[in-house]
């Protein structure tokens, strides 16, 4: 079997490693000249950690990254609302792990380059895909305008939010909504631990809501905050020092911190109508988008490719036929609708639309976390930890 994957982002690379391990030949086509180095996602939940282990990269991910200790919701004055402690101990070997996406990409790329059955073609911008009864293909444009056709048995679109593969299947239809909000992701060196902050913090406030998490061993923090959606990038940059001084503990001036990146972006909740048309499938951001609060986006995407790999490997081994790809589509969409979409929406509303003076009144999760703090038996925490696997699904159960 030969699988063509469009996009060498994190989802495409993880899928290629899983397939390669089962002896399947993979060709990756990517428009860029190497892995994207923009700072984006950084947190991978236990459900995704299992897939990274299966792909053979977890040890290296853990060597570069680390497991955060505590997660706290706070008011803008820094005072604690509720906190989850000991994320390491209770989540055992699958503990949530932090590694900035660009660094994860480097780890994945280094592994993929060592595999004889993975070929990565950079500078290949896919412009269309097609299929007939026996094969599937992608047409890519090179920088000099030449068009190259790559043919295989199956094709997966892992080409991100603006997926060309999705557009070739469904045009501009991508059901869902765009929030009336703008999020600014910044990377900054500022010692938030000195102000009593946890490794991950969510600050609840109608205008100055933000997420602050330490994301590198050398003390870099990701601070992602809400900004006026009408602001241009210039206005965002001009307002950033004012926001930081008002919302961060210690009310820092620009000379008090070192900021290395300011990246504004819009946020969405969207899902494609199907993740399969014939021998073409969609996964991760190409298939669905969520806002970044709670880190459900790429975690969900990595879990997708874990499931898709099980389906394709089943077909390769003669243990399943193409119908298993319908299961892939149906179940991954259902998981998005039942868990990923509502949980990520609630995560965003919890920080941006909850009364910080009355946080428990309407918010079930905060009440649960509070009850965990007081529960000496540890039973509530245990069932909470188990619920993080709700988005997983074992596709091997459909093997003959
Ligand atoms: C600014 C920003 C900040 C973010 N912050 C967070 C965060 O804090 N937390 C979080 O959980 N998530 C965050 N995200 C989302 C997260 O980064 C994505 O969920 C994740 O990158 C999705 O991985 P992917 O492999 O599906 O797609 P991508 O990482 O987008 O990779 C897609 C790949 O496909 C390639 N490609 C695209 N089109 C074509 C084409 N036509 N032909 C060939 N190749 C193509 C691209 O070059 C790229 O390499 C952020 C996203 C952005 C943009
Ligand atoms: C891709 O294009 C860039 C120039 O934009 C070039 O530097 C690089 O060598 C190319 N990569 C490959 C693998 O051809």
Tab-separated table of C-alpha atoms and ligand atoms in Angstrom:
chain	number	residue	atom	x	y	z
A	1	UNK	CA	0.000	0.000	0.000
A	2	UNK	CA	1.137	3.558	-0.739
A	3	UNK	CA	-0.448	6.442	1.175
A	4	UNK	CA	-0.121	10.052	0.032
A	5	UNK	CA	-0.358	12.568	2.888
A	6	UNK	CA	-0.892	16.228	2.081
A	7	UNK	CA	0.770	18.347	4.796
A	8	UNK	CA	3.886	17.631	6.880
A	9	UNK	CA	2.539	19.412	9.926
A	10	UNK	CA	2.351	17.575	13.235
A	11	UNK	CA	-0.670	15.469	12.225
A	12	UNK	CA	0.775	14.456	8.841
A	13	UNK	CA	4.146	13.521	10.349
A	14	UNK	CA	2.611	11.480	13.193
A	15	UNK	CA	0.383	9.640	10.680
A	16	UNK	CA	3.396	8.905	8.480
A	17	UNK	CA	5.338	7.416	11.418
A	18	UNK	CA	2.423	5.178	12.456
A	19	UNK	CA	1.963	3.879	8.895
A	20	UNK	CA	5.688	3.465	8.300
A	21	UNK	CA	5.964	1.282	11.397
A	22	UNK	CA	3.414	-1.113	9.843
A	23	UNK	CA	5.451	-1.300	6.626
A	24	UNK	CA	3.251	1.064	4.611
A	25	UNK	CA	4.965	3.363	2.098
A	26	UNK	CA	4.201	7.059	2.598
A	27	UNK	CA	4.756	10.180	0.501
A	28	UNK	CA	4.263	13.518	2.264
A	29	UNK	CA	3.663	16.633	0.162
A	30	UNK	CA	4.116	20.022	1.805
A	31	UNK	CA	3.922	23.574	0.490
A	32	UNK	CA	6.586	24.829	2.903
A	33	UNK	CA	10.345	24.387	2.625
A	34	UNK	CA	10.560	22.736	6.069
A	35	UNK	CA	8.389	22.310	9.218
A	36	UNK	CA	6.452	25.448	10.154
A	37	UNK	CA	8.398	27.311	12.847
A	38	UNK	CA	5.630	29.650	14.045
A	39	UNK	CA	4.902	29.229	17.768
A	40	UNK	CA	1.486	27.621	18.030
A	41	UNK	CA	0.140	24.716	20.120
A	42	UNK	CA	2.258	23.510	23.063
A	43	UNK	CA	0.174	21.181	25.284
A	44	UNK	CA	-0.596	17.543	24.451
A	45	UNK	CA	-3.130	15.766	26.648
A	46	UNK	CA	-2.889	12.095	27.783
A	47	UNK	CA	-5.057	10.882	24.880
A	48	UNK	CA	-2.507	12.313	22.404
A	49	UNK	CA	0.459	11.127	24.465
A	50	UNK	CA	-0.634	7.538	23.854
A	51	UNK	CA	-0.509	8.125	20.096
A	52	UNK	CA	2.927	9.781	20.321
A	53	UNK	CA	4.168	6.723	22.226
A	54	UNK	CA	2.717	4.408	19.546
A	55	UNK	CA	4.498	6.503	16.895
A	56	UNK	CA	7.793	5.907	18.730
A	57	UNK	CA	8.552	9.542	19.516
A	58	UNK	CA	7.409	9.979	23.132
A	59	UNK	CA	10.849	9.535	24.735
A	60	UNK	CA	12.319	12.281	22.563
A	61	UNK	CA	9.284	14.527	23.124
A	62	UNK	CA	9.721	14.094	26.887
A	63	UNK	CA	13.475	14.742	26.638
A	64	UNK	CA	12.850	18.129	25.008
A	65	UNK	CA	9.655	18.976	26.868
A	66	UNK	CA	8.322	18.524	30.398
A	67	UNK	CA	5.231	17.602	32.413
A	68	UNK	CA	3.563	20.559	34.156
A	69	UNK	CA	2.699	20.280	37.851
A	70	UNK	CA	-0.416	22.339	38.398
A	71	UNK	CA	-3.274	24.076	36.612
A	72	UNK	CA	-5.124	26.990	38.215
A	73	UNK	CA	-8.038	29.255	37.340
A	74	UNK	CA	-7.525	32.749	38.747
A	75	UNK	CA	-9.089	36.168	38.961
A	76	UNK	CA	-7.288	39.081	37.286
A	77	UNK	CA	-5.735	40.073	40.632
A	78	UNK	CA	-3.991	36.656	40.587
A	79	UNK	CA	-6.028	35.151	43.421
A	80	UNK	CA	-6.922	31.494	43.052
A	81	UNK	CA	-10.401	30.291	42.060
A	82	UNK	CA	-9.707	26.546	41.780
A	83	UNK	CA	-6.710	24.362	41.070
A	84	UNK	CA	-5.751	20.896	39.825
A	85	UNK	CA	-2.576	19.622	41.507
A	86	UNK	CA	-0.218	16.753	40.769
A	87	UNK	CA	-0.990	16.341	37.110
A	88	UNK	CA	2.104	14.098	36.928
A	89	UNK	CA	1.414	11.516	39.559
A	90	UNK	CA	-2.238	10.889	38.898
A	91	UNK	CA	-1.960	10.733	35.127
A	92	UNK	CA	0.941	8.302	35.276
A	93	UNK	CA	2.818	7.423	32.110
A	94	UNK	CA	0.450	9.378	29.846
A	95	UNK	CA	0.963	12.687	31.708
A	96	UNK	CA	0.086	15.832	29.759
A	97	UNK	CA	3.301	17.067	28.158
A	98	UNK	CA	4.423	20.517	27.080
A	99	UNK	CA	6.575	21.163	24.022
A	100	UNK	CA	6.133	24.096	21.612
A	101	UNK	CA	4.770	22.880	18.268
A	102	UNK	CA	7.799	24.005	16.271
A	103	UNK	CA	10.011	21.855	18.526
A	104	UNK	CA	7.593	18.917	18.300
A	105	UNK	CA	7.830	19.303	14.518
A	106	UNK	CA	11.630	19.019	14.666
A	107	UNK	CA	11.419	15.826	16.747
A	108	UNK	CA	8.854	14.288	14.374
A	109	UNK	CA	10.849	15.298	11.300
A	110	UNK	CA	14.065	13.781	12.658
A	111	UNK	CA	12.248	10.458	13.171
A	112	UNK	CA	10.536	10.555	9.763
A	113	UNK	CA	13.808	11.262	7.948
A	114	UNK	CA	15.279	8.041	9.331
A	115	UNK	CA	12.543	5.879	7.781
A	116	UNK	CA	13.297	4.358	4.382
A	117	UNK	CA	9.576	4.115	3.519
A	118	UNK	CA	8.751	7.788	4.205
A	119	UNK	CA	9.472	10.333	1.494
A	120	UNK	CA	8.928	14.027	2.216
A	121	UNK	CA	8.525	16.391	-0.734
A	122	UNK	CA	8.882	20.023	0.352
A	123	UNK	CA	7.929	22.996	-1.856
A	124	UNK	CA	4.965	20.987	-3.231
A	125	UNK	CA	1.799	23.091	-3.028
A	126	UNK	CA	-1.129	20.771	-3.654
A	127	UNK	CA	-3.734	22.410	-5.886
A	128	UNK	CA	-6.124	19.506	-6.465
A	129	UNK	CA	-6.758	15.873	-5.598
A	130	UNK	CA	-8.716	13.192	-7.446
A	131	UNK	CA	-9.535	9.497	-7.506
A	132	UNK	CA	-10.934	6.693	-9.666
A	133	UNK	CA	-11.712	3.042	-8.892
A	134	UNK	CA	-8.106	1.983	-8.524
A	135	UNK	CA	-6.050	4.961	-7.405
A	136	UNK	CA	-5.918	8.405	-5.900
A	137	UNK	CA	-3.682	11.343	-6.787
A	138	UNK	CA	-2.611	14.854	-5.838
A	139	UNK	CA	-1.394	17.537	-8.186
A	140	UNK	CA	1.187	19.888	-6.738
A	141	UNK	CA	2.705	23.062	-8.092
A	142	UNK	CA	6.428	23.654	-7.607
A	143	UNK	CA	8.033	27.077	-7.226
A	144	UNK	CA	8.987	27.188	-10.920
A	145	UNK	CA	5.355	26.535	-11.886
A	146	UNK	CA	5.847	22.885	-12.852
A	147	UNK	CA	2.920	20.629	-11.906
A	148	UNK	CA	3.770	17.219	-10.418
A	149	UNK	CA	1.257	14.394	-9.996
A	150	UNK	CA	1.710	11.909	-7.122
A	151	UNK	CA	-0.360	8.717	-7.270
A	152	UNK	CA	-1.134	6.296	-4.430
A	153	UNK	CA	-3.767	3.932	-3.005
A	154	UNK	CA	-5.136	6.267	-0.297
A	155	UNK	CA	-4.747	9.981	0.384
A	156	UNK	CA	-5.096	11.910	3.620
A	157	UNK	CA	-5.526	15.671	3.906
A	158	UNK	CA	-3.463	16.821	6.902
A	159	UNK	CA	-3.030	20.248	5.350
A	160	UNK	CA	-4.371	22.399	8.165
A	161	UNK	CA	-7.170	24.938	8.601
A	162	UNK	CA	-7.231	26.124	4.968
A	163	UNK	CA	-7.006	22.562	3.641
A	164	UNK	CA	-6.939	22.339	-0.140
A	165	UNK	CA	-7.959	18.675	0.145
A	166	UNK	CA	-11.105	19.649	2.099
A	167	UNK	CA	-11.878	22.358	-0.479
A	168	UNK	CA	-11.516	19.882	-3.343
A	169	UNK	CA	-14.069	17.640	-1.599
A	170	UNK	CA	-16.538	20.165	-0.186
A	171	UNK	CA	-15.719	23.572	-1.697
A	172	UNK	CA	-15.926	26.432	0.781
A	173	UNK	CA	-18.442	24.671	3.061
A	174	UNK	CA	-16.936	24.206	6.549
A	175	UNK	CA	-19.841	24.130	9.019
A	176	UNK	CA	-19.591	25.995	12.299
A	177	UNK	CA	-18.826	29.439	13.609
A	178	UNK	CA	-16.112	32.015	14.043
A	179	UNK	CA	-16.043	33.625	17.490
A	180	UNK	CA	-16.371	37.381	17.742
A	181	UNK	CA	-12.964	37.469	19.398
A	182	UNK	CA	-9.313	37.814	18.585
A	183	UNK	CA	-6.648	35.872	20.474
A	184	UNK	CA	-3.065	37.079	20.670
A	185	UNK	CA	-0.507	34.345	21.319
A	186	UNK	CA	2.725	35.742	22.766
A	187	UNK	CA	5.951	34.100	23.880
A	188	UNK	CA	7.536	35.994	26.760
A	189	UNK	CA	10.276	35.663	29.350
A	190	UNK	CA	8.806	36.976	32.602
A	191	UNK	CA	9.105	35.049	35.897
A	192	UNK	CA	5.423	34.359	36.598
A	193	UNK	CA	6.309	31.637	39.132
A	194	UNK	CA	7.760	34.400	41.327
A	195	UNK	CA	4.245	35.818	41.593
A	196	UNK	CA	2.798	32.501	42.772
A	197	UNK	CA	1.544	31.421	39.345
A	198	UNK	CA	1.090	27.725	38.527
A	199	UNK	CA	2.613	26.035	35.479
A	200	UNK	CA	-0.711	26.576	33.652
A	201	UNK	CA	-3.067	29.452	34.538
A	202	UNK	CA	-6.420	30.539	33.142
A	203	UNK	CA	-7.441	34.049	34.126
A	204	UNK	CA	-11.173	34.743	34.197
A	205	UNK	CA	-12.124	38.261	33.139
A	206	UNK	CA	-14.587	39.740	30.616
A	207	UNK	CA	-11.922	41.815	28.773
A	208	UNK	CA	-8.555	40.770	30.185
A	209	UNK	CA	-9.011	36.997	30.085
A	210	UNK	CA	-5.849	35.060	29.317
A	211	UNK	CA	-3.959	31.796	29.522
A	212	UNK	CA	-0.405	31.825	30.873
A	213	UNK	CA	1.676	28.644	30.806
A	214	UNK	CA	5.368	27.918	31.053
A	215	UNK	CA	6.311	26.204	27.778
A	216	UNK	CA	10.080	25.767	27.819
A	217	UNK	CA	12.680	24.570	30.271
A	218	UNK	CA	14.534	27.876	29.932
A	219	UNK	CA	11.603	29.841	31.344
A	220	UNK	CA	9.627	30.979	28.319
A	221	UNK	CA	5.910	31.522	28.931
A	222	UNK	CA	3.026	31.473	26.480
A	223	UNK	CA	0.601	34.253	27.301
A	224	UNK	CA	-2.506	34.117	25.059
A	225	UNK	CA	-5.006	36.880	25.671
A	226	UNK	CA	-8.224	38.235	24.268
A	227	UNK	CA	-8.064	41.417	22.205
A	228	UNK	CA	-10.580	43.705	20.500
A	229	UNK	CA	-11.581	41.768	17.351
A	230	UNK	CA	-11.640	44.964	15.269
A	231	UNK	CA	-7.937	45.679	15.943
A	232	UNK	CA	-5.434	45.465	13.095
A	233	UNK	CA	-2.065	43.819	13.729
A	234	UNK	CA	-0.514	47.268	14.267
A	235	UNK	CA	-3.145	48.122	16.870
A	236	UNK	CA	-2.610	44.749	18.548
A	237	UNK	CA	1.138	45.403	18.796
A	238	UNK	CA	0.630	48.936	20.100
A	239	UNK	CA	-1.809	47.759	22.764
A	240	UNK	CA	0.242	44.749	23.927
A	241	UNK	CA	2.396	46.630	26.518
A	242	UNK	CA	-0.746	48.296	27.909
A	243	UNK	CA	-2.493	44.908	28.202
A	244	UNK	CA	0.514	43.291	29.906
A	245	UNK	CA	0.888	46.104	32.413
A	246	UNK	CA	-2.801	45.909	33.284
A	247	UNK	CA	-3.302	42.152	33.394
A	248	UNK	CA	-0.026	40.452	34.418
A	249	UNK	CA	0.977	40.231	38.097
A	250	UNK	CA	3.575	42.863	39.047
A	251	UNK	CA	2.140	45.213	36.370
A	252	UNK	CA	5.298	44.969	34.258
A	253	UNK	CA	6.677	47.629	31.910
A	254	UNK	CA	8.257	46.416	28.633
A	255	UNK	CA	11.713	46.672	30.231
A	256	UNK	CA	10.635	44.062	32.811
A	257	UNK	CA	10.117	41.240	30.262
A	258	UNK	CA	11.491	39.992	26.979
A	259	UNK	CA	8.834	39.263	24.386
A	260	UNK	CA	9.883	37.065	21.453
A	261	UNK	CA	6.642	36.688	19.524
A	262	UNK	CA	3.237	38.366	19.112
A	263	UNK	CA	0.802	36.356	16.960
A	264	UNK	CA	-2.837	37.441	16.674
A	265	UNK	CA	-5.364	34.988	15.255
A	266	UNK	CA	-9.089	34.389	14.910
A	267	UNK	CA	-10.764	31.412	16.564
A	268	UNK	CA	-13.376	29.004	15.207
A	269	UNK	CA	-15.492	25.941	15.998
A	270	UNK	CA	-15.893	24.124	12.671
A	271	UNK	CA	-16.184	20.563	11.428
A	272	UNK	CA	-16.260	19.111	7.899
A	273	UNK	CA	-19.434	17.239	6.901
A	274	UNK	CA	-17.474	13.998	6.338
A	275	UNK	CA	-13.872	12.939	6.943
A	276	UNK	CA	-14.021	10.423	4.073
A	277	UNK	CA	-14.872	10.476	0.397
A	278	UNK	CA	-13.825	7.215	-1.258
A	279	UNK	CA	-10.100	6.762	-0.733
A	280	UNK	CA	-9.564	10.342	0.454
A	281	UNK	CA	-9.726	11.207	4.167
A	282	UNK	CA	-9.313	14.318	6.298
A	283	UNK	CA	-7.694	14.630	9.736
A	284	UNK	CA	-6.817	17.237	12.383
A	285	UNK	CA	-7.184	20.953	11.469
A	286	UNK	CA	-8.115	20.061	7.887
A	287	UNK	CA	-11.157	18.252	9.347
A	288	UNK	CA	-12.051	20.399	12.374
A	289	UNK	CA	-11.119	23.577	14.225
A	290	UNK	CA	-11.578	24.651	17.828
A	291	UNK	CA	-10.409	27.596	19.935
A	292	UNK	CA	-7.113	26.928	21.765
A	293	UNK	CA	-8.353	27.109	25.385
A	294	UNK	CA	-7.781	23.732	26.999
A	295	UNK	CA	-5.565	22.566	24.115
A	296	UNK	CA	-8.231	20.365	22.502
A	297	UNK	CA	-7.274	21.235	18.916
A	298	UNK	CA	-4.087	19.411	18.154
A	299	UNK	CA	-4.777	16.806	20.851
A	300	UNK	CA	-7.959	15.928	18.932
A	301	UNK	CA	-5.988	15.958	15.675
A	302	UNK	CA	-3.346	13.571	16.970
A	303	UNK	CA	-6.062	11.229	18.250
A	304	UNK	CA	-7.652	11.378	14.743
A	305	UNK	CA	-4.484	10.191	13.020
A	306	UNK	CA	-4.011	7.457	15.638
A	307	UNK	CA	-7.464	6.120	14.642
A	308	UNK	CA	-6.930	6.633	10.911
A	309	UNK	CA	-3.659	4.695	11.086
A	310	UNK	CA	-5.471	1.764	12.753
A	311	UNK	CA	-8.007	1.761	9.888
A	312	UNK	CA	-5.413	1.900	7.094
A	313	UNK	CA	-3.218	-0.715	8.789
A	314	UNK	CA	-6.302	-2.986	9.082
A	315	UNK	CA	-6.892	-2.613	5.319
A	316	UNK	CA	-3.187	-3.251	4.569
A	317	UNK	CA	-3.222	-6.460	6.618
A	318	UNK	CA	-6.453	-7.708	5.034
A	319	UNK	CA	-8.302	-7.433	8.366
A	320	UNK	CA	-10.705	-4.745	7.171
A	321	UNK	CA	-12.112	-3.356	3.921
A	322	UNK	CA	-12.631	0.273	2.891
A	323	UNK	CA	-15.874	0.460	4.912
A	324	UNK	CA	-13.756	0.915	8.027
A	325	UNK	CA	-13.029	4.427	6.728
A	326	UNK	CA	-16.747	5.225	7.157
A	327	UNK	CA	-16.368	4.232	10.805
A	328	UNK	CA	-13.356	6.532	11.033
A	329	UNK	CA	-15.394	9.438	9.673
A	330	UNK	CA	-18.576	8.764	11.672
A	331	UNK	CA	-16.861	8.200	14.997
A	332	UNK	CA	-14.317	11.022	14.786
A	333	UNK	CA	-17.143	13.455	13.876
A	334	UNK	CA	-19.233	12.151	16.768
A	335	UNK	CA	-16.298	12.575	19.186
A	336	UNK	CA	-15.890	16.135	17.966
A	337	UNK	CA	-19.592	16.860	18.450
A	338	UNK	CA	-19.943	15.106	21.821
A	339	UNK	CA	-16.690	16.144	23.496
A	340	UNK	CA	-14.132	18.239	21.623
A	341	UNK	CA	-16.478	20.993	20.445
A	342	UNK	CA	-18.559	21.483	23.624
A	343	UNK	CA	-15.592	21.118	26.000
A	344	UNK	CA	-13.417	23.580	24.091
A	345	UNK	CA	-16.319	26.049	23.778
A	346	UNK	CA	-16.920	25.807	27.532
A	347	UNK	CA	-13.205	26.316	28.169
A	348	UNK	CA	-13.328	29.574	26.246
A	349	UNK	CA	-16.571	30.768	27.856
A	350	UNK	CA	-15.208	29.881	31.315
A	351	UNK	CA	-12.408	32.453	30.986
A	352	UNK	CA	-14.132	35.069	28.819
A	353	UNK	CA	-17.797	35.042	29.838
A	354	UNK	CA	-17.918	33.977	33.494
A	355	UNK	CA	-18.411	36.421	36.336
A	356	UNK	CA	-15.038	36.274	38.157
A	357	UNK	CA	-16.773	37.187	41.432
A	358	UNK	CA	-19.220	34.298	41.076
A	359	UNK	CA	-17.310	31.670	39.108
A	360	UNK	CA	-18.926	28.571	40.582
A	361	UNK	CA	-22.518	29.611	40.113
A	362	UNK	CA	-22.895	28.636	36.454
A	363	UNK	CA	-19.784	26.574	35.869
A	364	UNK	CA	-20.049	22.854	36.487
A	365	UNK	CA	-16.377	22.092	35.808
A	366	UNK	CA	-15.121	24.653	38.310
A	367	UNK	CA	-17.456	23.151	40.919
A	368	UNK	CA	-16.037	19.711	40.116
A	369	UNK	CA	-12.440	20.931	40.426
A	370	UNK	CA	-13.293	22.565	43.736
A	371	UNK	CA	-14.815	19.305	44.989
A	372	UNK	CA	-11.624	17.496	43.927
A	373	UNK	CA	-9.571	19.825	46.124
A	374	UNK	CA	-11.598	18.769	49.160
A	375	UNK	CA	-11.947	15.069	48.333
A	376	UNK	CA	-9.574	13.048	50.504
A	377	UNK	CA	-10.455	9.711	48.870
A	378	UNK	CA	-9.111	10.868	45.487
A	379	UNK	CA	-12.083	9.203	43.766
A	380	UNK	CA	-13.353	12.376	42.061
A	381	UNK	CA	-9.886	13.112	40.671
A	382	UNK	CA	-9.599	9.544	39.449
A	383	UNK	CA	-12.814	9.696	37.439
A	384	UNK	CA	-11.860	13.164	36.144
A	385	UNK	CA	-8.516	11.785	34.948
A	386	UNK	CA	-10.272	8.888	33.219
A	387	UNK	CA	-12.651	11.235	31.388
A	388	UNK	CA	-9.730	12.696	29.411
A	389	UNK	CA	-9.775	9.499	27.320
A	390	UNK	CA	-13.412	10.023	26.252
A	391	UNK	CA	-12.218	11.330	22.878
A	392	UNK	CA	-10.356	8.077	22.103
A	393	UNK	CA	-11.756	5.137	20.133
A	394	UNK	CA	-10.286	1.735	19.332
A	395	UNK	CA	-10.804	1.070	15.598
A	396	UNK	CA	-9.151	-2.354	15.845
A	397	UNK	CA	-12.486	-3.640	17.180
A	398	UNK	CA	-13.790	-3.513	13.569
A	399	UNK	CA	-11.066	-5.847	12.276
A	400	UNK	CA	-12.343	-9.224	11.020
B	1	LIG	C1	-1.163	31.446	15.659
B	1	LIG	C2	-1.677	30.117	16.135
B	1	LIG	C3	-1.614	29.791	17.461
B	1	LIG	C4	-2.087	28.576	17.924
B	1	LIG	N1	-2.013	28.331	19.226
B	1	LIG	C5	-2.497	27.185	19.699
B	1	LIG	C6	-2.443	26.900	21.064
B	1	LIG	O1	-1.945	27.709	21.858
B	1	LIG	N2	-2.951	25.716	21.502
B	1	LIG	C7	-3.490	24.804	20.607
B	1	LIG	O2	-3.948	23.724	21.019
B	1	LIG	N3	-3.546	25.058	19.313
B	1	LIG	C8	-3.074	26.210	18.829
B	1	LIG	N4	-3.130	26.441	17.511
B	1	LIG	C9	-3.656	25.387	16.634
B	1	LIG	C10	-2.644	24.282	16.374
B	1	LIG	O3	-1.393	24.841	16.083
B	1	LIG	C11	-3.175	23.406	15.261
B	1	LIG	O4	-4.278	22.687	15.802
B	1	LIG	C12	-2.159	22.418	14.710
B	1	LIG	O5	-1.035	23.086	14.182
B	1	LIG	C13	-2.824	21.550	13.642
B	1	LIG	O6	-1.913	20.643	13.071
B	1	LIG	P1	-2.137	20.117	11.620
B	1	LIG	O7	-1.023	19.144	11.374
B	1	LIG	O8	-3.516	19.658	11.436
B	1	LIG	O9	-2.010	21.379	10.660
B	1	LIG	P2	-0.846	22.447	10.492
B	1	LIG	O10	0.034	22.516	11.662
B	1	LIG	O11	-1.521	23.688	10.047
B	1	LIG	O12	0.031	21.862	9.283
B	1	LIG	C14	-0.462	21.825	7.962
B	1	LIG	C15	0.692	21.575	7.005
B	1	LIG	O13	0.136	21.473	5.693
B	1	LIG	C16	0.872	22.256	4.800
B	1	LIG	N5	-0.040	22.698	3.740
B	1	LIG	C17	-1.083	23.554	3.840
B	1	LIG	N6	-1.689	23.684	2.638
B	1	LIG	C18	-1.013	22.896	1.783
B	1	LIG	C19	-1.150	22.610	0.394
B	1	LIG	N7	-2.110	23.163	-0.368
B	1	LIG	N8	-0.275	21.748	-0.184
B	1	LIG	C20	0.710	21.169	0.563
B	1	LIG	N9	0.885	21.418	1.864
B	1	LIG	C21	0.035	22.266	2.469
B	1	LIG	C22	1.441	23.395	5.624
B	1	LIG	O14	2.636	23.895	5.032
B	1	LIG	C23	1.710	22.711	6.961
B	1	LIG	O15	3.003	22.170	7.034
B	1	LIG	C24	-2.658	27.650	17.018
B	1	LIG	C25	-2.723	27.969	15.682
B	1	LIG	C26	-2.253	29.176	15.219
B	1	LIG	C27	-2.336	29.495	13.749
B	2	LIG	C1	12.484	24.803	-1.297
B	2	LIG	O1	12.541	26.154	-1.710
B	2	LIG	C2	13.489	26.957	-1.017
B	2	LIG	C3	13.442	28.344	-1.584
B	2	LIG	O2	12.194	28.921	-1.356
B	2	LIG	C4	14.886	26.373	-1.171
B	2	LIG	O3	15.790	27.115	-0.391
B	2	LIG	C5	14.911	24.910	-0.741
B	2	LIG	O4	16.180	24.345	-1.015
B	2	LIG	C6	13.818	24.113	-1.441
B	2	LIG	N1	13.785	22.781	-0.868
B	2	LIG	C7	13.860	21.675	-1.589
B	2	LIG	C8	13.851	20.393	-0.812
B	2	LIG	O5	13.903	21.683	-2.809
